[in-house]
Coordinates of C-alpha atoms and ligand atoms in Angstrom, one line a residue:
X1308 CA 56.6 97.7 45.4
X1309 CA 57.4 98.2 41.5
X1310 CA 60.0 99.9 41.0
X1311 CA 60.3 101.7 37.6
X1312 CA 62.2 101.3 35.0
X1313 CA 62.6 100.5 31.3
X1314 CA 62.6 96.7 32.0
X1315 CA 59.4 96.7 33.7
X1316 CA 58.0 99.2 31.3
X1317 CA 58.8 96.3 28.8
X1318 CA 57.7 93.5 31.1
X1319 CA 54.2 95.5 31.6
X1320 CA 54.4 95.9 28.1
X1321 CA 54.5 92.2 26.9
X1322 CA 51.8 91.4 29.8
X1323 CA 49.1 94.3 28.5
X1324 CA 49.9 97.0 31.0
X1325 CA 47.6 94.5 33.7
X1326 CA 50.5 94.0 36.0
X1327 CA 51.2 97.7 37.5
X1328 CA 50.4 98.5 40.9
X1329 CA 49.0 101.9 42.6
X1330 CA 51.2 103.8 42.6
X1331 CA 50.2 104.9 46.4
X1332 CA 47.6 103.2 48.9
X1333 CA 44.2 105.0 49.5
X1334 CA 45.1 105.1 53.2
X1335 CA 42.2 105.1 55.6
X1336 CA 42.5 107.0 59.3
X1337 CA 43.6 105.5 62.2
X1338 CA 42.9 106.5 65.4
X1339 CA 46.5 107.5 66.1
X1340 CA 49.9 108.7 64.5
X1341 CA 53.1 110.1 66.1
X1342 CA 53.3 112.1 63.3
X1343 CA 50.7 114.0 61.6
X1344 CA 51.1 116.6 58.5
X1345 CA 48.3 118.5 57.3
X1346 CA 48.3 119.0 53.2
X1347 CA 49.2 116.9 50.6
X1348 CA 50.7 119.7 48.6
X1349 CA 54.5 119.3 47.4
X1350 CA 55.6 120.4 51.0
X1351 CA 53.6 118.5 53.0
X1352 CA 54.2 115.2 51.1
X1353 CA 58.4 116.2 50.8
X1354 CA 58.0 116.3 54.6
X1355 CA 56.5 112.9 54.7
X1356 CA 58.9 111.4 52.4
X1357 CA 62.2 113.3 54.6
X1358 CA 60.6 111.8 57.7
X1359 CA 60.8 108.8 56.6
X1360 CA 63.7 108.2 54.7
X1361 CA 66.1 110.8 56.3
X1362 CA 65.4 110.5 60.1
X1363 CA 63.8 106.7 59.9
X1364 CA 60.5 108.4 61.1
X1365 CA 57.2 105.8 61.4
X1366 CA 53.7 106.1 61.6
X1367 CA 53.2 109.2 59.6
X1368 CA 49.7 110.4 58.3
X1369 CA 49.4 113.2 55.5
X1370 CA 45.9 114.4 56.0
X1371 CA 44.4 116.4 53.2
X1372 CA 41.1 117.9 52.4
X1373 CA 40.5 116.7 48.9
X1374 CA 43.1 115.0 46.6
X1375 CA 46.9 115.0 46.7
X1376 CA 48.4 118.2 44.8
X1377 CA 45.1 119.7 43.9
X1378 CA 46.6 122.7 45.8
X1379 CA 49.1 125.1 44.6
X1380 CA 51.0 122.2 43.7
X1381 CA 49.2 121.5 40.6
X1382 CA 48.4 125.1 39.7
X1383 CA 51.7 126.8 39.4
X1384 CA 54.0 127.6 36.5
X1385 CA 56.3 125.2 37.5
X1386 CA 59.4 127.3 37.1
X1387 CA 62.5 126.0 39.3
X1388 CA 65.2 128.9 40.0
X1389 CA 67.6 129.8 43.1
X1390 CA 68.5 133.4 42.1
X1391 CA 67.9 134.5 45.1
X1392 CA 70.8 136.7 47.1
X1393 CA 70.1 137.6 50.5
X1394 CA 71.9 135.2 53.5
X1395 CA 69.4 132.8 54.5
X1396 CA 67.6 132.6 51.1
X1397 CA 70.6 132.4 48.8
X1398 CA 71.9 128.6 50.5
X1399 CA 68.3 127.4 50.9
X1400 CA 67.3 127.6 47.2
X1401 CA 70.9 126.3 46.4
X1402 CA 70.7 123.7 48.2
X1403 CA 66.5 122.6 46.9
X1404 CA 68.0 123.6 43.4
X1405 CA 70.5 120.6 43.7
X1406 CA 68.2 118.4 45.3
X1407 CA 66.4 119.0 41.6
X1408 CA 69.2 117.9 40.2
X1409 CA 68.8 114.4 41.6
X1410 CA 65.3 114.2 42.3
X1411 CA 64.3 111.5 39.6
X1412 CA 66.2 109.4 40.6
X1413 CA 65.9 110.4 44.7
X1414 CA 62.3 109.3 43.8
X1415 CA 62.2 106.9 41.2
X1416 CA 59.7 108.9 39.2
X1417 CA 60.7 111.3 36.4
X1418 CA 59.7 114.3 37.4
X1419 CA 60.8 115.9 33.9
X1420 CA 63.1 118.3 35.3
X1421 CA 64.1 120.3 32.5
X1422 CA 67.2 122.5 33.0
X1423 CA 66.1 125.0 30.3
X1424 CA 67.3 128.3 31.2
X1425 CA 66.1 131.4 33.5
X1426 CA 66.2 134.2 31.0
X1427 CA 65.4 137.5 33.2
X1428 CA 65.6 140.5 30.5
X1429 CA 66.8 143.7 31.7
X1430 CA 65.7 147.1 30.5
X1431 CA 67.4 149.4 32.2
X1432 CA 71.4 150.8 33.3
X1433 CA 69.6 150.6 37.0
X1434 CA 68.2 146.9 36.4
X1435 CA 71.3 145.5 35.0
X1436 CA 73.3 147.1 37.7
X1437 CA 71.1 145.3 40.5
X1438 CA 71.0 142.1 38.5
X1439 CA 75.3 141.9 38.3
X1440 CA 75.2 142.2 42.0
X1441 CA 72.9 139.4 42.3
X1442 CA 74.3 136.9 40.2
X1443 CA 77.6 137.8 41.4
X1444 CA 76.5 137.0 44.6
X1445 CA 75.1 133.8 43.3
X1446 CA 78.5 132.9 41.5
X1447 CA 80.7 133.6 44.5
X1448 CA 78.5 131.1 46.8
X1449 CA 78.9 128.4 44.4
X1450 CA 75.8 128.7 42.3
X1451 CA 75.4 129.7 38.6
X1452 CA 74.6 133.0 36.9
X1453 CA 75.6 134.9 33.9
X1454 CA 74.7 138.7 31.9
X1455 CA 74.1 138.4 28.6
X1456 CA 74.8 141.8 26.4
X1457 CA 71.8 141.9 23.6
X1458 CA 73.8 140.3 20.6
X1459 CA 73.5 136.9 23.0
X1460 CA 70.2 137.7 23.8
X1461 CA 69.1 137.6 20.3
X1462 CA 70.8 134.6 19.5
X1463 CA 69.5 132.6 22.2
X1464 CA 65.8 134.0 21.4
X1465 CA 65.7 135.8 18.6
X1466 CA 61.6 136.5 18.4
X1467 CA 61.4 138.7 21.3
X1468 CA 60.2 142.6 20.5
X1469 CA 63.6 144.0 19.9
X1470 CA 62.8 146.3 17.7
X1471 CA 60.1 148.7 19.3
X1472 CA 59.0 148.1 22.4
X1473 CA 57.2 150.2 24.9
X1474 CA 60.6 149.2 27.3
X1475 CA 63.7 148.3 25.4
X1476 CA 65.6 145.6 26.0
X1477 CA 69.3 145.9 26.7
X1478 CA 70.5 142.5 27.9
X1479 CA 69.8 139.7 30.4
X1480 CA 70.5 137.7 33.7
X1481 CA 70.7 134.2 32.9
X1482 CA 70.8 130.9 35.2
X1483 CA 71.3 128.1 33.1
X1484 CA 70.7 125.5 35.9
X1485 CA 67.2 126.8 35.9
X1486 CA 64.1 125.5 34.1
X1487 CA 60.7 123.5 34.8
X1488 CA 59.6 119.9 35.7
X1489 CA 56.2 118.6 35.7
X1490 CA 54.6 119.9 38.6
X1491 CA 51.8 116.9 39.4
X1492 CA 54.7 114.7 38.7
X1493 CA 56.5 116.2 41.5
X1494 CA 53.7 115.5 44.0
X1495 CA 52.7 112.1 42.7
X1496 CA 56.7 110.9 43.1
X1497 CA 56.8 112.4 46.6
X1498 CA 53.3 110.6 47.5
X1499 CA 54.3 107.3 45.8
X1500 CA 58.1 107.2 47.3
X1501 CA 56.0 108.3 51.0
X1502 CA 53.7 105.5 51.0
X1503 CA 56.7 102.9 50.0
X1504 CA 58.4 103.7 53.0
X1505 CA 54.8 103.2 55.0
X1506 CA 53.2 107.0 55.3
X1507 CA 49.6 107.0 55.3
X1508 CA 48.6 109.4 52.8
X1509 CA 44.8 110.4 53.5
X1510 CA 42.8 112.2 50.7
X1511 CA 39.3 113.8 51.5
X1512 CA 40.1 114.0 55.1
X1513 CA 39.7 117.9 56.3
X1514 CA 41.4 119.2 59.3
X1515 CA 38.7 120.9 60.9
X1516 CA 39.9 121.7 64.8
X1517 CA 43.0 121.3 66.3
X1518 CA 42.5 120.0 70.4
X1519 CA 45.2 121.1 72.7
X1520 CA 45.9 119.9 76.3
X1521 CA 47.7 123.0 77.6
X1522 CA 51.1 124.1 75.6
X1523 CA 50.3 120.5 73.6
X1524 CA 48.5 119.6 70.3
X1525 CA 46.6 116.0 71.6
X1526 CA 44.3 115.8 68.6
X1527 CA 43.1 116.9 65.4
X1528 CA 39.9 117.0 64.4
X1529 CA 39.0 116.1 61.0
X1530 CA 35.8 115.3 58.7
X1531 CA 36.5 111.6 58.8
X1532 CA 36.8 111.8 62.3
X1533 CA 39.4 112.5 64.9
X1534 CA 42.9 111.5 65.1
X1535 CA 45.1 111.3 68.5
X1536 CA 48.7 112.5 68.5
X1537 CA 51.1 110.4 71.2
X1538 CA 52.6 111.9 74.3
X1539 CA 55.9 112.5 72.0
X1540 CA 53.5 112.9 68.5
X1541 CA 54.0 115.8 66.5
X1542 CA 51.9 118.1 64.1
X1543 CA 53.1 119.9 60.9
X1544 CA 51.1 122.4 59.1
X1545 CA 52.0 122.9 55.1
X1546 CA 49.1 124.2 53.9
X1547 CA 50.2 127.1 52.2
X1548 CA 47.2 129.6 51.5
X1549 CA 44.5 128.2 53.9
X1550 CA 47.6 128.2 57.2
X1551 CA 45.8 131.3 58.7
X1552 CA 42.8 129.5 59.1
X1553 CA 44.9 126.5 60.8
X1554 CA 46.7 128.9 63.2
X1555 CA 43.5 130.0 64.3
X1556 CA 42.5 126.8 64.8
X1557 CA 45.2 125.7 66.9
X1558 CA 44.3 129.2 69.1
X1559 CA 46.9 131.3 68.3
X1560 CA 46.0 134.3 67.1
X1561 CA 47.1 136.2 63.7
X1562 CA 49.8 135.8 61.4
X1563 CA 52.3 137.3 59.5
X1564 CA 50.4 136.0 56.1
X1565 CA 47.8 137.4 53.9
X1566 CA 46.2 134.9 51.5
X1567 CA 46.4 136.5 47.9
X1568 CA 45.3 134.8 44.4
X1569 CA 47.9 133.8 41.6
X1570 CA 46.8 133.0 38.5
X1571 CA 48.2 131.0 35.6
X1572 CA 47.3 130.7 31.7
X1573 CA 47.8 128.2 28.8
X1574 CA 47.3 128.6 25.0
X1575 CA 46.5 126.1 22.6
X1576 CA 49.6 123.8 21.5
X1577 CA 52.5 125.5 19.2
X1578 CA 55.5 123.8 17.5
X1579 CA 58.8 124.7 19.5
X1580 CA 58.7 128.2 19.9
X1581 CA 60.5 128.9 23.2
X1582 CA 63.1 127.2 24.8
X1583 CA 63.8 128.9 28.0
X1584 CA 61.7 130.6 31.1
X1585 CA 61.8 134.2 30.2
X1586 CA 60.6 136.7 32.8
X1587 CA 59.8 140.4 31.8
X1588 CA 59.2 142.8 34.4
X1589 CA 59.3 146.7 34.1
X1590 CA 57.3 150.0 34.5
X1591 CA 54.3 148.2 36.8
X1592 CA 54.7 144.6 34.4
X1593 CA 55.3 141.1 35.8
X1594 CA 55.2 138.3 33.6
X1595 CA 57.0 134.8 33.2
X1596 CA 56.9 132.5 30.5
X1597 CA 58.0 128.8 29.4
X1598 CA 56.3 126.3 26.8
X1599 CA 55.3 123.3 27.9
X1600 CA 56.5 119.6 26.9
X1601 CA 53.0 119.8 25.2
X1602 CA 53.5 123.0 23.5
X1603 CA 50.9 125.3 25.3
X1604 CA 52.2 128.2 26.6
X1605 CA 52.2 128.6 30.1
X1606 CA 52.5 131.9 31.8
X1607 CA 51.8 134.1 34.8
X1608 CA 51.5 137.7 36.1
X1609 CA 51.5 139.6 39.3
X1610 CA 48.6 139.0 42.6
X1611 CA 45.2 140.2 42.1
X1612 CA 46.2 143.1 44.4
X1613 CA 43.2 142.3 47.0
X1614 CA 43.4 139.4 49.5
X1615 CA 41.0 136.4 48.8
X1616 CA 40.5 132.8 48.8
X1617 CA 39.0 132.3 45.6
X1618 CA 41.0 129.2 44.0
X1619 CA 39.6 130.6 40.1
X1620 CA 40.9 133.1 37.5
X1621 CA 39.0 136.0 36.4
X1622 CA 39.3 138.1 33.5
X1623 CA 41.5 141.4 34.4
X1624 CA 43.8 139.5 34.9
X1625 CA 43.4 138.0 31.4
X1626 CA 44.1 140.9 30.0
X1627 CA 46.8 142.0 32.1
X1628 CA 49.0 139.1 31.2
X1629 CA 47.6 139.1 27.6
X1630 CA 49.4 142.3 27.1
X1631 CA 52.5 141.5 28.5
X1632 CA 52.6 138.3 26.3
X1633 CA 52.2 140.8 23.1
X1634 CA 54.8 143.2 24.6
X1635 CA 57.6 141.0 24.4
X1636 CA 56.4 138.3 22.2
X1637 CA 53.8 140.0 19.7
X1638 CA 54.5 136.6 17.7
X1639 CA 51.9 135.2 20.5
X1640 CA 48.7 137.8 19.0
X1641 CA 46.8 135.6 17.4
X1642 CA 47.2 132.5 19.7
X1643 CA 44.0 131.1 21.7
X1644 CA 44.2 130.8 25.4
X1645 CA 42.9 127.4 26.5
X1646 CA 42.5 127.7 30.0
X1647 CA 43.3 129.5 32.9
X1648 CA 43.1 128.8 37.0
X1649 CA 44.0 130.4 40.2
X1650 CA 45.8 129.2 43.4
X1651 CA 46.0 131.2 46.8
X1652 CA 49.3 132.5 47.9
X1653 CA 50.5 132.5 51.9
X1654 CA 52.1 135.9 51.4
X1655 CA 54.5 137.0 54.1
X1656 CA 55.3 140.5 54.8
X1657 CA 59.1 140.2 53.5
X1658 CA 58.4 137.7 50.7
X1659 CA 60.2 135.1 52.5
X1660 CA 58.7 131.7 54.4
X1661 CA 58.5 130.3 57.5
X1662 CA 60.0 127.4 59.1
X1663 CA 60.0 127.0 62.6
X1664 CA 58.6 126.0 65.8
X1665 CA 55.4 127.5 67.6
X1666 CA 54.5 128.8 70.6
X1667 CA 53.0 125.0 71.1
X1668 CA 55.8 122.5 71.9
X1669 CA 55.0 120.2 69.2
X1670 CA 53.0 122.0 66.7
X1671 CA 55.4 123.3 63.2
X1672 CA 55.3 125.8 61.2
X1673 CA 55.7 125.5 57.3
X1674 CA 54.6 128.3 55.4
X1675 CA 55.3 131.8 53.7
X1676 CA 56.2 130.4 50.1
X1677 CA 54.5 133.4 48.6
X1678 CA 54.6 132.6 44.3
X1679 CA 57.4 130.7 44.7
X1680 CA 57.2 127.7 46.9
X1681 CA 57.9 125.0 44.1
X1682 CA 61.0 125.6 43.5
X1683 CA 61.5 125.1 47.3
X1684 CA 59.4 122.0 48.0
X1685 CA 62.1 119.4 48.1
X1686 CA 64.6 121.5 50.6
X1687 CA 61.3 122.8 52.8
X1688 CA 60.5 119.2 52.3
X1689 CA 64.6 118.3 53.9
X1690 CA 64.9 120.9 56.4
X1691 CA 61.2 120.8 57.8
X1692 CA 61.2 117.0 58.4
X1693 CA 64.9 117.7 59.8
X1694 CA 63.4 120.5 62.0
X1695 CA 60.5 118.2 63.2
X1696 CA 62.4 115.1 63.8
X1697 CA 65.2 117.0 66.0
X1698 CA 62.8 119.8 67.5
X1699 CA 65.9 122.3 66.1
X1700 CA 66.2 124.8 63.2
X1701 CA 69.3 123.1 60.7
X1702 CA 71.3 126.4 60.2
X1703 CA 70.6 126.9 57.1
X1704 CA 66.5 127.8 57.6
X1705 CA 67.7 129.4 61.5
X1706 CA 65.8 132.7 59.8
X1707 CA 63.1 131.8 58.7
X1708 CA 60.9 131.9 61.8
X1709 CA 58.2 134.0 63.0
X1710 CA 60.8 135.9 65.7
X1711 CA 62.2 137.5 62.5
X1712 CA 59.9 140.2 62.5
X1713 CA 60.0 140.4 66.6
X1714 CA 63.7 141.1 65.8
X1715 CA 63.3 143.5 62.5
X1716 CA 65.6 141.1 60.9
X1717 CA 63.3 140.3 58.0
X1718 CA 64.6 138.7 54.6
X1719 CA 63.1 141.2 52.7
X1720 CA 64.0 140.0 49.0
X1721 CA 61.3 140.9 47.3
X1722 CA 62.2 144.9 48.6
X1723 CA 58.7 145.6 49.5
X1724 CA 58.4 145.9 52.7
X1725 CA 55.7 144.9 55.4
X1726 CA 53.2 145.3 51.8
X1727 CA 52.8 141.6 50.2
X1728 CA 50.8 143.2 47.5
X1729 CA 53.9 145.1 46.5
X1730 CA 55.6 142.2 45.8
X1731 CA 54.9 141.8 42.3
Ligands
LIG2463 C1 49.3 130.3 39.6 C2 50.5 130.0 40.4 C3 51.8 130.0 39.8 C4 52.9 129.7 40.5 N1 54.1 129.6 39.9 C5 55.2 129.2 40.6 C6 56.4 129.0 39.9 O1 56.5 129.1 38.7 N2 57.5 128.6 40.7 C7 57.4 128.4 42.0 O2 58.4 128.1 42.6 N3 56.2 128.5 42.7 C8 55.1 128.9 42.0 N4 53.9 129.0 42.6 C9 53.9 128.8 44.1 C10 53.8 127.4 44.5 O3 52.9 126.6 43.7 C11 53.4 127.3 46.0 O4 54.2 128.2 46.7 C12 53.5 125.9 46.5 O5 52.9 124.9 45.7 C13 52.9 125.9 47.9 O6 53.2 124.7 48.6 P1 52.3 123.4 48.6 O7 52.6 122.7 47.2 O8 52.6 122.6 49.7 O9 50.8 124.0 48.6 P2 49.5 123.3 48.2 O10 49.6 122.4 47.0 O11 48.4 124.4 48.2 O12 49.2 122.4 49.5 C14 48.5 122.7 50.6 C15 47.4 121.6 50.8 O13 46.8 121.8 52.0 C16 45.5 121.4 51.9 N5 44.7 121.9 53.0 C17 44.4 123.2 53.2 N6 43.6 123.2 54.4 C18 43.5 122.0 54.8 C19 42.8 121.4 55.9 N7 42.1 122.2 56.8 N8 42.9 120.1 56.1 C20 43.6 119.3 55.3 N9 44.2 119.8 54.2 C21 44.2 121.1 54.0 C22 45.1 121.9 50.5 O14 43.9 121.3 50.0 C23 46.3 121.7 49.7 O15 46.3 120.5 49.0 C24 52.8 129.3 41.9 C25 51.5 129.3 42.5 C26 50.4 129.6 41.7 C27 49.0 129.5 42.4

């Protein structure tokens, strides 16, 4: 194993770069694990790594259809957060918000966390209102969160459209400890810091049926063949938008989750222009933008509003984000967008996720991150490897399991009820 730092970047150096190893092993199948996770996305491969290193967990596969992160993991806007507010939200994202904090290190790969700012503007008396509760709430549970009045506003950012927009701006909620990382960074440091610790991860390998033996998963089929589970082996499925189409596969029925499309944008390369994540949402908008360590603008909108599995972008939505962008930044007019690609969403019916067991004894449940799973990937990584390796919600994740809506005790955050395509 290498392990990286600035003396064997300078060793490497002196010896023409011919001396690094892969950074992970292309894993082929075996016939049988104890532990088997299907997706190589952030969650799946923070699972992995958690296994491993937390709970001394061995012979561990990550099974994944086509290559590590091409998911959602490599498609989002990569902004990290934890304003959230409501009990069993609010200590979850706090506690994947400090794992952030460390996780360079934790991993030995810079995952370029940047603690840049979460700028949500307000527009209204009613919005600011709801925002001081919220990041009151966030400041009285140990977290971070501040109101800024317009003067600080402008200071911070002074290019936004204060002077006639559509919907004025009055001031903002601000978490400081907020910000970005590199989001195929995240997934390659999870993969690599796996496979040290001896997880198979296996890439082009499509989970096609799941076999059970009564109450039991004994097998999962895949397209490079099958793969036994031992008498005490255990399945985890973190595969985000395609985890209907696994639950049926394992034979249980429907779902709480709707797959929806998310799409993301970039623009050709600026000098510095923005130095913070700044979300604008009013009157039907939704928008969130941050400039990358490249310069390209990087921004997002709401759901295409129709349920669909289409991993591409298409071109109202182009325009819907194109004019948000103008609204609040009409400095952005002239700018070309580069490119633009779509991921699909597991959308709950109360915006919140799942992490729990099944009706099969040793099949789990990771799932439900609706648009914002990548903030969460390194504590749904912690507490789903914690949950799998002690067959036991921690307390801090006791909600979120599918006996929530049984109960009528949803964590309905986003306020939109049983509607995921309100939840913009
Ligand atoms: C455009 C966009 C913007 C977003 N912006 C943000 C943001 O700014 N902040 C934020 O917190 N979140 C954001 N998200 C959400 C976040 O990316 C996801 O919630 C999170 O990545 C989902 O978890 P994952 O990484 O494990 O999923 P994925 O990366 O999708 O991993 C699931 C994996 O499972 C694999 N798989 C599926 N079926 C099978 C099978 N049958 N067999 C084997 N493998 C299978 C898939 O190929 C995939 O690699 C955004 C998402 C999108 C699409």
């Amino acid at each position: 194993m290498t392990r990286y730092s600035a003396w064997s970047i300078f060793k490497n150096g002196l010896a023409g770069q011919r001396n690094w190893r892969r950074a992970w092993r292309d894993a082929e199948p075996r016939a049988h694990y104890d532990i088997i996770i299907v997706g190589a996305g952030l969650h799946g491969l923070a699972t992995a790594y958690y296994l491993a290193a937390n709970h001394g967990a061995a012979n561990i596969a990550v099974l994944e259809k086509g290559w590590l992160g091409g998911g959602n993991a490599g498609r989002n806007t990569t902004i990290v957060r934890s304003n959230y507010m409501m009990p069993g939200n609010r200590p979850f994202y706090e506690h994947s918000l400090k794992l952030w904090e460390n996780l360079s290190h934790e991993l030995n790969y810079n995952v370029m966390f940047s603690q840049r700012a979460h700028i949500t503007l307000l527009h209204t008396p009613a919005a600011r209102d709801a925002a001081a509760r919220r990041y009151n709430t966030m400041r009285l549970t140990g977290s971070d969160g501040e109101l800024w009045d317009l003067d600080a506003l402008k200071r911070a950012v002074p290019h936004l459209n204060y002077d006639n927009a559509r919907f004025p701006i009055i001031g903002a909620a601000v978490q400081r400890r907020a910000g970005t990382a590199r989001h195929d960074a995240v997934a390659w440091g999870y993969a690599r810091a796996a496979d040290q610790l001896g997880v198979d991860i296996i890439q082009n390998c499509e989970v096609t049926g799941i076999t059970r033996d009564a109450n039991r998963v004994s097998a999962v089929q895949t397209s490079r063949g099958p793969i036994r589970i031992g008498n005490a082996g255990k399945v985890g499925l973190a595969v985000a938008g395609n985890t209907s189409r696994l639950w049926a596969m394992a034979g249980l029925g429907k779902l709480p989750v709707e797959t929806h499309l998310l799409q993301a944008f970039v623009t050709e390369p600026l000098k510095p222009l923005l130095d913070q994540v700044v979300v604008f949402g009013v009157g039907g908008a939704h928008f969130y933008i941050s400039q990358s360590d490249k310069g390209g603008m990087v921004f997002g909108g709401d759901l295409d509003w129709y349920k669909s599995y289409a991993q591409r972008g298409n071109l109202p939505a182009v325009q819907d984000v194109a004019e948000c962008a103008t609204s609040i930044l009409p400095c952005l007019g002239r700018v070309r967008l580069l490119r633009h690609w779509g991921g699909v969403m597991d959308m709950t019916m109360d915006g919140s996720p799942f992490i729990c067991k099944t009706p099969l004894a040793n099949l789990y449940l990771n799932a439900g991150w609706n648009y914002g799973g990548f903030k969460a990937s390194p504590a749904s990584g912690w507490y789903f490897a914690d949950l799998m390796a002690n067959d036991r919600p921690a307390p801090v994740i006791a909600d979120f399991d599918l006996g929530r809506f049984r109960h009528g005790v949803n964590i309905d955050e986003r306020g939109a009820g049983p509607d995921p395509k309100l939840h913009g």
